[in-house]
mmCIF file of C-alpha atoms in Angstrom:
data_model
loop_
_atom_site.group_PDB
_atom_site.id
_atom_site.type_symbol
_atom_site.label_atom_id
_atom_site.label_comp_id
_atom_site.label_asym_id
_atom_site.label_seq_id
_atom_site.Cartn_x
_atom_site.Cartn_y
_atom_site.Cartn_z
ATOM 1 C CA UNK A 3 0.030 -0.156 0.056
ATOM 2 C CA UNK A 4 1.338 3.494 -1.038
ATOM 3 C CA UNK A 5 4.656 1.647 -2.888
ATOM 4 C CA UNK A 6 3.153 3.635 -6.343
ATOM 5 C CA UNK A 7 4.724 6.965 -4.176
ATOM 6 C CA UNK A 8 8.309 6.007 -3.905
ATOM 7 C CA UNK A 9 10.818 8.087 -5.140
ATOM 8 C CA UNK A 10 13.719 6.313 -6.839
ATOM 9 C CA UNK A 11 16.982 7.787 -8.053
ATOM 10 C CA UNK A 12 15.833 7.534 -11.731
ATOM 11 C CA UNK A 13 12.877 9.664 -10.860
ATOM 12 C CA UNK A 14 15.357 12.713 -8.923
ATOM 13 C CA UNK A 15 18.085 14.169 -10.701
ATOM 14 C CA UNK A 16 19.669 15.206 -6.686
ATOM 15 C CA UNK A 17 18.855 11.609 -5.427
ATOM 16 C CA UNK A 18 20.467 9.664 -8.156
ATOM 17 C CA UNK A 19 23.893 11.953 -7.571
ATOM 18 C CA UNK A 20 23.607 11.109 -3.935
ATOM 19 C CA UNK A 21 23.238 7.228 -4.750
ATOM 20 C CA UNK A 22 26.225 7.729 -7.612
ATOM 21 C CA UNK A 23 28.548 9.261 -4.729
ATOM 22 C CA UNK A 24 27.523 6.434 -2.333
ATOM 23 C CA UNK A 25 28.057 3.943 -5.120
ATOM 24 C CA UNK A 26 28.857 0.249 -3.249
ATOM 25 C CA UNK A 27 28.967 1.806 0.211
ATOM 26 C CA UNK A 28 26.058 0.728 2.044
ATOM 27 C CA UNK A 29 23.679 3.496 3.747
ATOM 28 C CA UNK A 30 23.684 2.224 6.918
ATOM 29 C CA UNK A 31 22.245 4.091 9.641
ATOM 30 C CA UNK A 32 20.765 7.722 8.063
ATOM 31 C CA UNK A 33 19.544 10.570 9.693
ATOM 32 C CA UNK A 34 17.191 12.479 7.384
ATOM 33 C CA UNK A 35 17.909 15.766 9.308
ATOM 34 C CA UNK A 36 15.305 18.020 8.026
ATOM 35 C CA UNK A 37 12.476 15.476 6.591
ATOM 36 C CA UNK A 38 9.956 15.810 4.191
ATOM 37 C CA UNK A 39 7.552 13.434 2.185
ATOM 38 C CA UNK A 40 9.916 13.679 -0.747
ATOM 39 C CA UNK A 41 12.635 12.881 1.005
ATOM 40 C CA UNK A 42 11.192 10.082 2.920
ATOM 41 C CA UNK A 43 9.537 8.882 -0.200
ATOM 42 C CA UNK A 44 13.377 8.658 -1.265
ATOM 43 C CA UNK A 45 14.816 6.941 2.054
ATOM 44 C CA UNK A 46 12.036 4.007 1.762
ATOM 45 C CA UNK A 47 13.736 2.837 -1.124
ATOM 46 C CA UNK A 48 17.041 2.418 0.343
ATOM 47 C CA UNK A 49 16.992 -1.166 2.177
ATOM 48 C CA UNK A 50 17.750 -2.474 -0.887
ATOM 49 C CA UNK A 51 21.186 -0.223 -0.694
ATOM 50 C CA UNK A 52 22.039 -1.204 2.657
ATOM 51 C CA UNK A 53 20.125 1.105 4.939
ATOM 52 C CA UNK A 54 19.869 -0.423 8.064
ATOM 53 C CA UNK A 55 17.500 2.287 9.677
ATOM 54 C CA UNK A 56 16.735 5.768 9.626
ATOM 55 C CA UNK A 57 15.890 8.722 11.644
ATOM 56 C CA UNK A 58 13.727 11.552 10.347
ATOM 57 C CA UNK A 59 13.879 14.767 12.159
ATOM 58 C CA UNK A 60 11.439 18.067 11.409
ATOM 59 C CA UNK A 61 11.020 21.039 13.922
ATOM 60 C CA UNK A 62 7.122 21.020 12.600
ATOM 61 C CA UNK A 63 4.412 19.109 14.191
ATOM 62 C CA UNK A 64 2.373 18.748 11.265
ATOM 63 C CA UNK A 65 5.281 17.890 9.263
ATOM 64 C CA UNK A 66 6.175 15.207 12.011
ATOM 65 C CA UNK A 67 2.239 13.819 11.899
ATOM 66 C CA UNK A 68 2.244 14.065 8.261
ATOM 67 C CA UNK A 69 5.646 12.008 7.582
ATOM 68 C CA UNK A 70 4.774 9.470 10.389
ATOM 69 C CA UNK A 71 1.450 8.720 8.413
ATOM 70 C CA UNK A 72 3.140 8.362 5.052
ATOM 71 C CA UNK A 73 5.973 5.869 6.496
ATOM 72 C CA UNK A 74 3.208 3.451 7.682
ATOM 73 C CA UNK A 75 1.292 3.499 4.281
ATOM 74 C CA UNK A 76 4.829 3.260 2.539
ATOM 75 C CA UNK A 77 5.404 0.287 5.639
ATOM 76 C CA UNK A 78 8.818 1.733 6.670
ATOM 77 C CA UNK A 79 7.947 3.041 9.965
ATOM 78 C CA UNK A 80 8.596 -0.100 12.191
ATOM 79 C CA UNK A 81 12.355 0.154 13.930
ATOM 80 C CA UNK A 82 12.662 3.555 12.117
ATOM 81 C CA UNK A 83 12.296 7.317 14.095
ATOM 82 C CA UNK A 84 10.427 10.170 13.059
ATOM 83 C CA UNK A 85 11.323 13.055 15.611
ATOM 84 C CA UNK A 86 10.065 16.199 16.262
ATOM 85 C CA UNK A 87 12.377 18.854 17.713
ATOM 86 C CA UNK A 88 14.322 21.848 16.989
ATOM 87 C CA UNK A 89 18.310 21.077 16.504
ATOM 88 C CA UNK A 90 19.274 24.210 18.520
ATOM 89 C CA UNK A 91 16.815 23.143 21.351
ATOM 90 C CA UNK A 92 15.140 19.795 22.456
ATOM 91 C CA UNK A 93 16.207 17.146 20.008
ATOM 92 C CA UNK A 94 16.419 13.558 21.726
ATOM 93 C CA UNK A 95 18.083 11.487 18.770
ATOM 94 C CA UNK A 96 17.875 7.300 19.066
ATOM 95 C CA UNK A 97 21.472 7.379 18.039
ATOM 96 C CA UNK A 98 25.123 9.178 18.886
ATOM 97 C CA UNK A 99 26.304 8.915 15.419
ATOM 98 C CA UNK A 100 25.161 7.891 11.441
ATOM 99 C CA UNK A 101 26.845 6.321 8.510
ATOM 100 C CA UNK A 102 24.510 8.960 6.388
ATOM 101 C CA UNK A 103 23.399 12.286 7.050
ATOM 102 C CA UNK A 104 20.862 13.980 4.776
ATOM 103 C CA UNK A 105 20.449 17.617 4.550
ATOM 104 C CA UNK A 106 17.040 18.364 2.019
ATOM 105 C CA UNK A 107 17.240 22.035 1.449
ATOM 106 C CA UNK A 108 18.131 22.003 5.425
ATOM 107 C CA UNK A 109 20.216 25.079 5.423
ATOM 108 C CA UNK A 110 17.688 27.284 3.453
ATOM 109 C CA UNK A 111 14.674 26.457 6.037
ATOM 110 C CA UNK A 112 16.482 27.023 9.185
ATOM 111 C CA UNK A 113 15.691 30.351 8.800
ATOM 112 C CA UNK A 114 11.791 29.818 9.537
ATOM 113 C CA UNK A 115 12.910 27.592 12.943
ATOM 114 C CA UNK A 116 16.178 28.814 14.173
ATOM 115 C CA UNK A 117 17.275 32.218 12.632
ATOM 116 C CA UNK A 118 20.831 33.275 13.093
ATOM 117 C CA UNK A 119 22.107 29.738 13.490
ATOM 118 C CA UNK A 120 23.158 28.445 10.017
ATOM 119 C CA UNK A 121 26.791 29.204 10.653
ATOM 120 C CA UNK A 122 26.653 26.271 13.204
ATOM 121 C CA UNK A 123 24.278 23.958 11.800
ATOM 122 C CA UNK A 124 26.781 21.835 9.342
ATOM 123 C CA UNK A 125 29.410 21.419 12.489
ATOM 124 C CA UNK A 126 26.204 20.208 14.243
ATOM 125 C CA UNK A 127 25.707 17.753 11.556
ATOM 126 C CA UNK A 128 29.290 16.772 11.138
ATOM 127 C CA UNK A 129 29.437 16.047 15.142
ATOM 128 C CA UNK A 130 26.376 13.246 14.097
ATOM 129 C CA UNK A 131 28.420 11.744 11.594
ATOM 130 C CA UNK A 132 30.570 8.402 11.973
ATOM 131 C CA UNK A 133 34.166 8.688 10.803
ATOM 132 C CA UNK A 134 34.052 7.661 7.294
ATOM 133 C CA UNK A 135 30.508 8.391 6.727
ATOM 134 C CA UNK A 136 29.022 10.700 3.982
ATOM 135 C CA UNK A 137 26.819 13.835 4.221
ATOM 136 C CA UNK A 138 24.907 15.055 1.714
ATOM 137 C CA UNK A 139 24.194 19.006 1.624
ATOM 138 C CA UNK A 140 21.440 19.956 -0.845
ATOM 139 C CA UNK A 141 20.541 23.069 -1.163
ATOM 140 C CA UNK A 142 19.275 26.039 -3.802
ATOM 141 C CA UNK A 143 21.505 28.631 -5.206
ATOM 142 C CA UNK A 144 19.751 31.993 -3.920
ATOM 143 C CA UNK A 145 17.111 33.865 -6.588
ATOM 144 C CA UNK A 146 18.850 37.378 -7.296
ATOM 145 C CA UNK A 147 16.555 40.208 -7.105
ATOM 146 C CA UNK A 148 16.690 41.453 -10.487
ATOM 147 C CA UNK A 149 17.945 39.361 -13.618
ATOM 148 C CA UNK A 150 18.171 40.318 -17.557
ATOM 149 C CA UNK A 151 15.120 38.999 -19.724
ATOM 150 C CA UNK A 152 12.437 36.671 -19.066
ATOM 151 C CA UNK A 153 13.698 34.866 -16.114
ATOM 152 C CA UNK A 154 13.405 38.111 -14.001
ATOM 153 C CA UNK A 155 10.264 36.885 -13.480
ATOM 154 C CA UNK A 156 11.162 34.441 -11.198
ATOM 155 C CA UNK A 157 12.983 37.187 -9.416
ATOM 156 C CA UNK A 158 9.839 39.130 -9.134
ATOM 157 C CA UNK A 159 7.561 36.023 -7.790
ATOM 158 C CA UNK A 160 10.352 35.189 -5.554
ATOM 159 C CA UNK A 161 10.035 39.015 -3.897
ATOM 160 C CA UNK A 162 5.749 38.804 -4.227
ATOM 161 C CA UNK A 163 5.844 35.277 -2.348
ATOM 162 C CA UNK A 164 8.564 36.465 0.433
ATOM 163 C CA UNK A 165 6.816 39.725 1.363
ATOM 164 C CA UNK A 166 3.597 37.817 1.398
ATOM 165 C CA UNK A 167 4.999 35.773 3.836
ATOM 166 C CA UNK A 168 6.334 38.148 5.979
ATOM 167 C CA UNK A 169 2.693 40.529 5.862
ATOM 168 C CA UNK A 170 1.134 37.358 7.545
ATOM 169 C CA UNK A 171 3.823 37.348 10.101
ATOM 170 C CA UNK A 172 5.686 34.607 8.881
ATOM 171 C CA UNK A 173 9.459 33.992 8.657
ATOM 172 C CA UNK A 174 10.889 33.159 5.172
ATOM 173 C CA UNK A 175 13.788 30.798 4.197
ATOM 174 C CA UNK A 176 16.805 31.883 3.275
ATOM 175 C CA UNK A 177 18.907 29.949 0.639
ATOM 176 C CA UNK A 178 22.659 30.395 0.997
ATOM 177 C CA UNK A 179 25.109 29.929 -2.004
ATOM 178 C CA UNK A 180 26.516 26.782 -2.941
ATOM 179 C CA UNK A 181 30.400 28.944 -2.064
ATOM 180 C CA UNK A 182 29.064 29.843 1.503
ATOM 181 C CA UNK A 183 28.279 25.914 2.147
ATOM 182 C CA UNK A 184 31.715 25.064 0.553
ATOM 183 C CA UNK A 185 33.501 27.769 3.206
ATOM 184 C CA UNK A 186 31.652 26.372 6.188
ATOM 185 C CA UNK A 187 32.375 22.965 5.578
ATOM 186 C CA UNK A 188 36.363 23.885 4.461
ATOM 187 C CA UNK A 189 36.288 25.384 8.589
ATOM 188 C CA UNK A 190 35.594 22.052 9.924
ATOM 189 C CA UNK A 191 38.734 19.844 10.443
ATOM 190 C CA UNK A 192 38.596 16.011 9.859
ATOM 191 C CA UNK A 193 36.028 16.290 6.802
ATOM 192 C CA UNK A 194 36.598 16.706 3.014
ATOM 193 C CA UNK A 195 34.396 17.615 0.536
ATOM 194 C CA UNK A 196 34.435 15.252 -2.161
ATOM 195 C CA UNK A 197 32.387 16.587 -4.822
ATOM 196 C CA UNK A 198 29.932 19.508 -5.825
ATOM 197 C CA UNK A 199 27.077 18.660 -8.308
ATOM 198 C CA UNK A 200 24.701 21.739 -9.791
ATOM 199 C CA UNK A 201 21.442 21.130 -11.778
ATOM 200 C CA UNK A 202 19.897 23.385 -14.181
ATOM 201 C CA UNK A 203 16.496 24.425 -12.919
ATOM 202 C CA UNK A 204 13.726 24.310 -15.826
ATOM 203 C CA UNK A 205 10.892 26.609 -14.486
ATOM 204 C CA UNK A 206 7.360 25.498 -15.963
ATOM 205 C CA UNK A 207 4.561 27.424 -15.430
ATOM 206 C CA UNK A 208 2.938 25.082 -12.989
ATOM 207 C CA UNK A 209 6.299 25.254 -11.003
ATOM 208 C CA UNK A 210 5.933 28.914 -10.761
ATOM 209 C CA UNK A 211 2.326 29.461 -9.876
ATOM 210 C CA UNK A 212 3.116 26.928 -6.776
ATOM 211 C CA UNK A 213 5.157 29.723 -5.304
ATOM 212 C CA UNK A 214 2.879 32.206 -6.355
ATOM 213 C CA UNK A 215 0.234 30.085 -4.349
ATOM 214 C CA UNK A 216 2.403 29.895 -1.471
ATOM 215 C CA UNK A 217 1.468 33.463 -1.273
ATOM 216 C CA UNK A 218 -1.871 33.407 -2.096
ATOM 217 C CA UNK A 219 -2.696 31.119 1.376
ATOM 218 C CA UNK A 220 -1.657 33.962 2.891
ATOM 219 C CA UNK A 221 -4.155 36.761 2.155
ATOM 220 C CA UNK A 222 -6.189 35.572 4.760
ATOM 221 C CA UNK A 223 -3.526 36.325 7.130
ATOM 222 C CA UNK A 224 -2.891 40.196 6.059
ATOM 223 C CA UNK A 225 -3.576 42.943 8.571
ATOM 224 C CA UNK A 226 -5.779 44.846 6.448
ATOM 225 C CA UNK A 227 -7.937 43.425 3.860
ATOM 226 C CA UNK A 228 -7.432 46.067 1.224
ATOM 227 C CA UNK A 229 -3.791 45.134 1.427
ATOM 228 C CA UNK A 230 -4.749 41.621 0.616
ATOM 229 C CA UNK A 231 -6.767 42.859 -2.432
ATOM 230 C CA UNK A 232 -3.960 44.724 -3.625
ATOM 231 C CA UNK A 233 -1.398 42.061 -3.330
ATOM 232 C CA UNK A 234 -3.606 39.728 -5.097
ATOM 233 C CA UNK A 235 -4.136 41.789 -8.144
ATOM 234 C CA UNK A 236 -0.327 41.870 -8.035
ATOM 235 C CA UNK A 237 0.011 38.107 -7.788
ATOM 236 C CA UNK A 238 -2.523 37.692 -10.554
ATOM 237 C CA UNK A 239 -0.475 39.743 -12.724
ATOM 238 C CA UNK A 240 2.763 37.833 -12.012
ATOM 239 C CA UNK A 241 0.466 34.622 -12.875
ATOM 240 C CA UNK A 242 -0.403 36.098 -16.184
ATOM 241 C CA UNK A 243 2.939 37.154 -17.448
ATOM 242 C CA UNK A 244 4.224 33.718 -16.021
ATOM 243 C CA UNK A 245 1.484 32.283 -18.203
ATOM 244 C CA UNK A 246 2.638 34.086 -21.157
ATOM 245 C CA UNK A 247 6.548 33.611 -21.131
ATOM 246 C CA UNK A 248 6.565 30.119 -20.433
ATOM 247 C CA UNK A 249 4.106 29.313 -23.417
ATOM 248 C CA UNK A 250 6.793 28.341 -25.587
ATOM 249 C CA UNK A 251 8.710 26.154 -23.269
ATOM 250 C CA UNK A 252 10.178 26.387 -19.383
ATOM 251 C CA UNK A 253 12.486 28.963 -18.356
ATOM 252 C CA UNK A 254 16.019 27.707 -17.611
ATOM 253 C CA UNK A 255 17.413 29.701 -14.349
ATOM 254 C CA UNK A 256 19.483 29.160 -11.269
ATOM 255 C CA UNK A 257 20.324 25.737 -9.402
ATOM 256 C CA UNK A 258 20.148 23.195 -7.408
ATOM 257 C CA UNK A 259 23.007 21.532 -6.035
ATOM 258 C CA UNK A 260 24.368 18.544 -3.896
ATOM 259 C CA UNK A 261 27.438 19.476 -1.811
ATOM 260 C CA UNK A 262 28.786 15.768 -0.618
ATOM 261 C CA UNK A 263 31.124 15.747 2.677
ATOM 262 C CA UNK A 264 32.923 12.953 4.115
ATOM 263 C CA UNK A 265 34.425 12.325 7.838
ATOM 264 C CA UNK A 266 37.812 11.006 7.790
ATOM 265 C CA UNK A 267 38.458 8.222 9.596
ATOM 266 C CA UNK A 268 39.790 8.717 12.966
ATOM 267 C CA UNK A 269 42.654 7.450 15.331
ATOM 268 C CA UNK A 270 41.194 4.673 17.559
ATOM 269 C CA UNK A 271 41.181 6.974 20.337
ATOM 270 C CA UNK A 272 38.554 9.343 18.704
ATOM 271 C CA UNK A 273 36.022 6.794 16.848
ATOM 272 C CA UNK A 274 33.439 7.459 19.972
ATOM 273 C CA UNK A 275 31.499 10.160 20.022
ATOM 274 C CA UNK A 276 27.892 11.665 19.905
ATOM 275 C CA UNK A 277 26.306 15.027 18.434
ATOM 276 C CA UNK A 278 26.993 17.663 19.954
#
């Protein structure tokens, strides 16, 4: 039941790259440090690739329930852990360290739950990684404020979506560039970057509308109804612009990335450890 929802590496270029990087090394014990439905559906396929157990962490109670329900539908709930908690608060993990850690858009999401702690996050994840283990950091290169040409509609959509989130009294996500990720990793002793890969993004009309819909869902939370009405007009205009600009095909703009990090093998005296 629910197996039709599984996401295999062949279905997702980012997960395919992680499987390629992992090669013949078993995934072993896996920590999904910022879980969601999509990553869970991929993790559920890794039993054939040497995954022995997984722990999935989210700071959102609704997401925790959704992921728990999905794990039960996929038949992967037994022997695994889906935990609600904050990396910079109360978080009780079932294992001290893991063979593999996935940080799937986690750094960008931190501003919504633990603002101003991004520089500490990768070091914290490394402390949860066994010697010889792999950390996979997946992220989105930040969208600029302006570019020339049709891709500028993506910039405008991002600005309006974020404005809607703020006007609703919520916190935005904040993506970090690939160079920032690399610099943070290079500061940490006894870890090495094994590979960095970028994946160009194709924005179809439906992709753009999903971001506009994030803004639309915030309208009822605006402090003034006339403000929501004016913003609706702007969002609808962007919707029409996006439809026109993508009628002949998607807009190629920006990229996602995967940074593969490995913790070096340590002396015997350093083997034991736990998440800090």
